[in-house]
CSV table of C-alpha atoms in Angstrom, one decimal:
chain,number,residue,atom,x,y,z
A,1,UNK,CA,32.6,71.5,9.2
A,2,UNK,CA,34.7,68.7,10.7
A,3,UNK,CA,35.9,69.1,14.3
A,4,UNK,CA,38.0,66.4,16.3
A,5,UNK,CA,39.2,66.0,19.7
A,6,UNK,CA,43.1,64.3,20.4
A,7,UNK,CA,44.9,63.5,23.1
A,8,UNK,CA,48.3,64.0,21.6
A,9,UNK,CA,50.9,62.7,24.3
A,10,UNK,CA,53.2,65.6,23.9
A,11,UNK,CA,52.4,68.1,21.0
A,12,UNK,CA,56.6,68.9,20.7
A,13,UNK,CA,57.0,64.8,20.0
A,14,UNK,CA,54.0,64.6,17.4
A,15,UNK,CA,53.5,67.9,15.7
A,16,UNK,CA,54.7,66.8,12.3
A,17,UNK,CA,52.4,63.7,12.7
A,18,UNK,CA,49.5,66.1,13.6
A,19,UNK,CA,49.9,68.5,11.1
A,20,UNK,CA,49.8,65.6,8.4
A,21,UNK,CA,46.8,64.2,10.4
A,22,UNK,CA,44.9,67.3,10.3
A,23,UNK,CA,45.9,67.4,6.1
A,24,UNK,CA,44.9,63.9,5.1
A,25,UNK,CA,41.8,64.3,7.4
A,26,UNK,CA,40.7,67.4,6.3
A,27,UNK,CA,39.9,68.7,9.6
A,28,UNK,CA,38.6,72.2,10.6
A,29,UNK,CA,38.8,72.1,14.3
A,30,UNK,CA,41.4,69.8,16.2
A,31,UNK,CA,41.0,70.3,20.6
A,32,UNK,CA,44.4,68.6,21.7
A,33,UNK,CA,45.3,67.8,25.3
A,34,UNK,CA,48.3,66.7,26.9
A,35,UNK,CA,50.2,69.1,24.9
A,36,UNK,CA,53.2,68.9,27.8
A,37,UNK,CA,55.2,72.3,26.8
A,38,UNK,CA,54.6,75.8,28.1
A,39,UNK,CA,53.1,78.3,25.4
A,40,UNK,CA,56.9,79.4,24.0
A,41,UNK,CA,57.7,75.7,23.6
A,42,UNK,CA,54.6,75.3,21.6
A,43,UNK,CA,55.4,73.9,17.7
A,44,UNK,CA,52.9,76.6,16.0
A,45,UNK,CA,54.9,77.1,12.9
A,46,UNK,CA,54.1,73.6,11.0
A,47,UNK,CA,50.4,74.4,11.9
A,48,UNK,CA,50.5,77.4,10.9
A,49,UNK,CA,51.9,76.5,7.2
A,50,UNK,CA,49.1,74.0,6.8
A,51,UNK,CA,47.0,77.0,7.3
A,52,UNK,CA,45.8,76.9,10.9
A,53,UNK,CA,45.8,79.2,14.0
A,54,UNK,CA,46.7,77.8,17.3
A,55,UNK,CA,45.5,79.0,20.7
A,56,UNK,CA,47.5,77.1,23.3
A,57,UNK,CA,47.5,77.0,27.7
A,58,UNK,CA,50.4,75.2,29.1
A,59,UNK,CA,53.4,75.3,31.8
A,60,UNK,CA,55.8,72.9,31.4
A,61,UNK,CA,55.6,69.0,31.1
A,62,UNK,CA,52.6,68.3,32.3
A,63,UNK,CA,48.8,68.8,31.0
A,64,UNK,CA,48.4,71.6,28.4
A,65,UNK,CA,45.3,72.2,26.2
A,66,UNK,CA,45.2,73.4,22.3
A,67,UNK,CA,43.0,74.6,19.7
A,68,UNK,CA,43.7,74.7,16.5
A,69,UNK,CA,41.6,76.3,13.7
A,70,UNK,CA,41.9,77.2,10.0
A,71,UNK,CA,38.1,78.9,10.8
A,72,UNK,CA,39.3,81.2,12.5
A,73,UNK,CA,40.1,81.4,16.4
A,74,UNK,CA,37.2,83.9,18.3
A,75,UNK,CA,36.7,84.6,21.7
A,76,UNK,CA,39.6,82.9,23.2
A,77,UNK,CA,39.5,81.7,27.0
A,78,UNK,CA,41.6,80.0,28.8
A,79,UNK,CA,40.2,77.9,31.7
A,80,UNK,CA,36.5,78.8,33.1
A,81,UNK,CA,34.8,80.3,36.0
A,82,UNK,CA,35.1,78.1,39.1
A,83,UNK,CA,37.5,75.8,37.7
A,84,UNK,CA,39.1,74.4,41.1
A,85,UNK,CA,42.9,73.7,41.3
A,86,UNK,CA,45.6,71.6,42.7
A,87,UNK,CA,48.7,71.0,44.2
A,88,UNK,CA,50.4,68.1,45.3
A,89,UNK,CA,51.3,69.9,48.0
A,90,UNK,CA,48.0,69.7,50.5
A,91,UNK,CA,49.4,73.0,52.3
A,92,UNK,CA,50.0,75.0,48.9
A,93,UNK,CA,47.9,77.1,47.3
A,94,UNK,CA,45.8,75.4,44.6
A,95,UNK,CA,46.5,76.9,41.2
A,96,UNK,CA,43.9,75.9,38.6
A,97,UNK,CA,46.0,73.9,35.8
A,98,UNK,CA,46.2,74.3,32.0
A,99,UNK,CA,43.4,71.8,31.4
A,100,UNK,CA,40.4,74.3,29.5
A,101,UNK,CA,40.8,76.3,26.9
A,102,UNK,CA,38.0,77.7,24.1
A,103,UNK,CA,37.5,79.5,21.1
A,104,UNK,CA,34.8,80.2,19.1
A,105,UNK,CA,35.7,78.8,15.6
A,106,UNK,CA,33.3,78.8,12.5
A,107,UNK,CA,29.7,79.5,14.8
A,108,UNK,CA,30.9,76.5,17.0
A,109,UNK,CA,32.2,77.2,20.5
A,110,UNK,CA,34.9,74.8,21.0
A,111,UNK,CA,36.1,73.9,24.8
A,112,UNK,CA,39.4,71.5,24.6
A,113,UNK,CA,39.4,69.8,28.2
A,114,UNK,CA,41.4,67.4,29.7
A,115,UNK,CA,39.6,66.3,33.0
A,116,UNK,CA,42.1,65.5,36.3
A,117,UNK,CA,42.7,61.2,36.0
A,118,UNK,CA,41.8,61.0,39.4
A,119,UNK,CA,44.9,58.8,40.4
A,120,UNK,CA,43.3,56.3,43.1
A,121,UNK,CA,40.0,56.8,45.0
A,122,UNK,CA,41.5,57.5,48.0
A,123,UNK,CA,43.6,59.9,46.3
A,124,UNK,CA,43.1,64.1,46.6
A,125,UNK,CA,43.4,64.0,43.1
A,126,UNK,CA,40.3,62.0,42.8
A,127,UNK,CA,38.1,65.0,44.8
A,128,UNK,CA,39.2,67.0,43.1
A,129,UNK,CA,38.5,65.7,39.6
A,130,UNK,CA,34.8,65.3,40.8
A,131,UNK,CA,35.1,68.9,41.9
A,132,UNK,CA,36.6,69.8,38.4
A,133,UNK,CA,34.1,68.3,36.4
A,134,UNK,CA,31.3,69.9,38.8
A,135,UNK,CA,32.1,73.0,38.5
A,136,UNK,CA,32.2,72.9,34.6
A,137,UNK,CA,28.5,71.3,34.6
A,138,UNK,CA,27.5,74.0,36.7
A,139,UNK,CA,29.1,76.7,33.9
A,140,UNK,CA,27.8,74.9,30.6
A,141,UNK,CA,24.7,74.5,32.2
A,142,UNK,CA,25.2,78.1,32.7
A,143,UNK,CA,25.8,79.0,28.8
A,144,UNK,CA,22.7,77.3,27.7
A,145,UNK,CA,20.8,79.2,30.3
A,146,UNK,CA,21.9,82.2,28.5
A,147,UNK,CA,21.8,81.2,24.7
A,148,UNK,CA,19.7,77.8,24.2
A,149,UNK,CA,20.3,77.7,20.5
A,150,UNK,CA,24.6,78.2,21.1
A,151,UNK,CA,26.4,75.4,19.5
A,152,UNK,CA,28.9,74.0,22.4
A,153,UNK,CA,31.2,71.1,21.9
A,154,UNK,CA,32.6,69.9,25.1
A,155,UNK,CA,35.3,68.3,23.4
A,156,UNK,CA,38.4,66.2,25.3
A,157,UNK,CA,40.3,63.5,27.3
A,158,UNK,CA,37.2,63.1,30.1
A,159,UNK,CA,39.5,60.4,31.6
A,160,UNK,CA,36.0,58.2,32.7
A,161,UNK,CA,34.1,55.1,30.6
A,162,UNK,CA,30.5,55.9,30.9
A,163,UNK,CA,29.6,52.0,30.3
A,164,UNK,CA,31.0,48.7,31.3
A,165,UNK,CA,31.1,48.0,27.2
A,166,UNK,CA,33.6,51.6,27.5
A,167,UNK,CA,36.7,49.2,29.0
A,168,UNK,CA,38.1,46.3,27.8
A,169,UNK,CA,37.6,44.3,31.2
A,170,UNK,CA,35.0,45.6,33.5
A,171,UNK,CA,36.2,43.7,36.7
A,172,UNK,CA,39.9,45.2,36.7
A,173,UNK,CA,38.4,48.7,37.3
A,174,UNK,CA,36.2,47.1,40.2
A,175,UNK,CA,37.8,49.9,43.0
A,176,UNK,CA,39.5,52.0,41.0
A,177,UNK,CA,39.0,55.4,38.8
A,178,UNK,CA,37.6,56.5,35.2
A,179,UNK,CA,34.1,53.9,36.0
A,180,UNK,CA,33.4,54.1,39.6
A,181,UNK,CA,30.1,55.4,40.4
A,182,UNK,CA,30.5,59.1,41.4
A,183,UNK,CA,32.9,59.8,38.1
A,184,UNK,CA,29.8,58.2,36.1
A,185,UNK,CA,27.3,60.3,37.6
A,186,UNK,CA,29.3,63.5,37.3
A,187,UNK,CA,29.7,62.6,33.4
A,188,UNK,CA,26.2,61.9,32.9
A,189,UNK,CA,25.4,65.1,34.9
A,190,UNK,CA,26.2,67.0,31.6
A,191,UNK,CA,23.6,65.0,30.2
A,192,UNK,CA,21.3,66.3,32.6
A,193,UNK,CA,22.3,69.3,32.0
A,194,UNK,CA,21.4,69.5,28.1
A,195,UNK,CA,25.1,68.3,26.5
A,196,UNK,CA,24.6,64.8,24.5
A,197,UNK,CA,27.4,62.6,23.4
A,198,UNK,CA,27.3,63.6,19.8
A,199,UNK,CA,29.8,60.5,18.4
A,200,UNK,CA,28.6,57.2,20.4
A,201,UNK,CA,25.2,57.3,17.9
A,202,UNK,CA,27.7,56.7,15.0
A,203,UNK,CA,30.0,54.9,16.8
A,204,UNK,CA,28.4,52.4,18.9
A,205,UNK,CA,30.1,49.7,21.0
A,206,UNK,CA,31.5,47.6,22.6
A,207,UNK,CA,35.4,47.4,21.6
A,208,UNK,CA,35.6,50.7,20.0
A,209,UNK,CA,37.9,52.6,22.1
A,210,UNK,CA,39.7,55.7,22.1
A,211,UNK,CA,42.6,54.9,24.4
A,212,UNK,CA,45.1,52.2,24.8
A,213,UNK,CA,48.3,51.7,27.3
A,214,UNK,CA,51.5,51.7,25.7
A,215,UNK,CA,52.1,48.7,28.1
A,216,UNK,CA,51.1,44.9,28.2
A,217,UNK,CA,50.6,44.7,24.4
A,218,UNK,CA,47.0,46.7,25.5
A,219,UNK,CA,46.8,47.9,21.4
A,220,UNK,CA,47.3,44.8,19.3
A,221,UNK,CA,45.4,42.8,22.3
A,222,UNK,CA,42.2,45.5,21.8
A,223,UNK,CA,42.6,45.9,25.5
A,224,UNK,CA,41.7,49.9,25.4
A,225,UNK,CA,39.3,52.1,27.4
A,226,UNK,CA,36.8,54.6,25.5
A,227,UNK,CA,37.3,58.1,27.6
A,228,UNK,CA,37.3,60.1,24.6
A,229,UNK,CA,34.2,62.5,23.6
A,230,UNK,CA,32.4,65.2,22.5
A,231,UNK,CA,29.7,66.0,24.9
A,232,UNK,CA,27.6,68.7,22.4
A,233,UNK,CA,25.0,71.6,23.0
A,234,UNK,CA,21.1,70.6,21.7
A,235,UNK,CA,21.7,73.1,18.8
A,236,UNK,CA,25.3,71.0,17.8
A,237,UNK,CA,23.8,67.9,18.5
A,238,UNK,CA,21.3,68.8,15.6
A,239,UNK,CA,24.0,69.8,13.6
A,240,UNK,CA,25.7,66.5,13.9
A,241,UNK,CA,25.5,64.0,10.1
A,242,UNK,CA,28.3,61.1,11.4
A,243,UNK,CA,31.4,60.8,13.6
A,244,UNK,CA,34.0,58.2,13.8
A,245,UNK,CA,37.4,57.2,15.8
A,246,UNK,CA,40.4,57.1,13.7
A,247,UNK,CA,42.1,53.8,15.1
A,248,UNK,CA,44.5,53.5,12.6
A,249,UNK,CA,46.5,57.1,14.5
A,250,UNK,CA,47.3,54.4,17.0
A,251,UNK,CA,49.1,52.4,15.4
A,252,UNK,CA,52.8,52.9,14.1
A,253,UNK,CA,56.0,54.4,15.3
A,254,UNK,CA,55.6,57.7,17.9
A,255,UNK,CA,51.6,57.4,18.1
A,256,UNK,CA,50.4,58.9,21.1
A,257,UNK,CA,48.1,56.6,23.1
A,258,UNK,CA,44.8,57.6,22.0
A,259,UNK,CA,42.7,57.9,19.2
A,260,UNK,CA,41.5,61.1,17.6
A,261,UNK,CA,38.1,61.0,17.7
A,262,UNK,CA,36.1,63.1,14.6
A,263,UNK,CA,32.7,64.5,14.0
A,264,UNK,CA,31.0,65.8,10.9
A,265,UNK,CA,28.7,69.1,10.9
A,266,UNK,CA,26.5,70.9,9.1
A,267,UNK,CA,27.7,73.9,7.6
């Protein structure tokens, strides 16, 4: 079984370029975020040709999560219990936002998430990603409680580099998101909490990244940021025989800005 995690940078912009992805890849499982289309704007019918079903959560332009499976789509759930919301308004309700979605897809329980950037620390939006990813610690941490043998892929656009050797230049994210110290410790939280980051063991560092800026040359320069993963359940984690990044999706015309990233299971 072969599962992968993209952020796609607008699903309606790269379907075609997914679909053919997903063919020459032979992938099973493909969580996409930053889909940017509500659910009727969503391009299932190329995906569904090539023999895949899609479960999708989005509103308009921004955010949006996917999950798209030719094993099958069980179980699906959109969004999870606790998950905190926003609004750029301060005085407006907070709606949670289309950034979780799961399905249970060949025995694996697949979560697509695309974690809140954070924006700035000073920034609400940076609260309320540390609230975001809290709360989902506290729920997976949850699901193991109640099944320790469920296999659980985590699977997303975390928007945080664990490691100094996760950023091209540690000292231009001195004061700023995706490495200070409270994102770290949130990520590493899952860790605590039983999830392991199934694809750095066959993908070690420095310079292998999953994300690069479409700005400042960042690609051909190597100037890229690894925020990419697959944070996996003890009974996935055993399942686990390789992972890789597929740097070369970067490149070319209409490439999104990251980097699928691709891990290999047991049957």
């Amino acid at each position: 079984m072969r599962i992968a995690t993209w952020n796609i940078n607008s699903i309606r912009a790269r379907a075609d370029r997914a679909v053919a992805w997903l063919e020459r890849s032979q992938v099973d499982v493909l969580a996409l975020q930053e889909t940017k289309c509500a659910n009727a704007q969503f391009p299932e019918a190329p995906f569904r040709e090539a023999g895949y079903a899609v479960a999708h959560t989005g509103n308009g332009q921004w955010n949006g999560v996917a999950i798209v499976s030719r094993l099958g789509l069980g179980d699906v759930r959109i969004g999870f219990d606790g998950q905190p919301g926003f609004h750029k308004d301060p005085e407006a309700p907070a709606e949670p936002e289309p950034r979780a979605i799961a399905a249970t897809c060949g025995g694996v329980r697949i979560w697509s998430l695309y974690v809140p950037n954070g924006r700035d620390l000073a920034d609400r939006h940076y609260r309320y990603k540390l609230d975001w990813l809290a709360a989902l610690k506290d729920q997976a941490e949850g699901w193991l409680a109640a099944d320790p043998e469920a296999k659980i892929a985590l699977a997303g656009d975390w928007n945080i580099a664990p490691f100094d050797e996760d950023v091209w230049d540690p000292s231009l994210f001195e004061g700023k998101t995706h490495t200070s110290a409270p994102e770290r410790a949130a990520f590493f939280a899952f860790e605590q909490a039983g999830f392991t980051d199934v694809a750095r063991p066959h993908t070690p560092g420095p310079g292998l990244y999953t994300y690069w800026d479409y700005t400042q040359l960042r690609f051909p320069r190597r100037e890229g940021m690894r925020i990419d993963f697959v944070l996996g359940s003890p009974a996935l984690a055993r399942a686990v025989q390789g992972a890789s990044v597929d740097r070369e999706e970067r490149k070319g015309k209409g490439a999104s800005d990251h980097a699928p990233v691709v891990v290999d299971l047991e049957d």
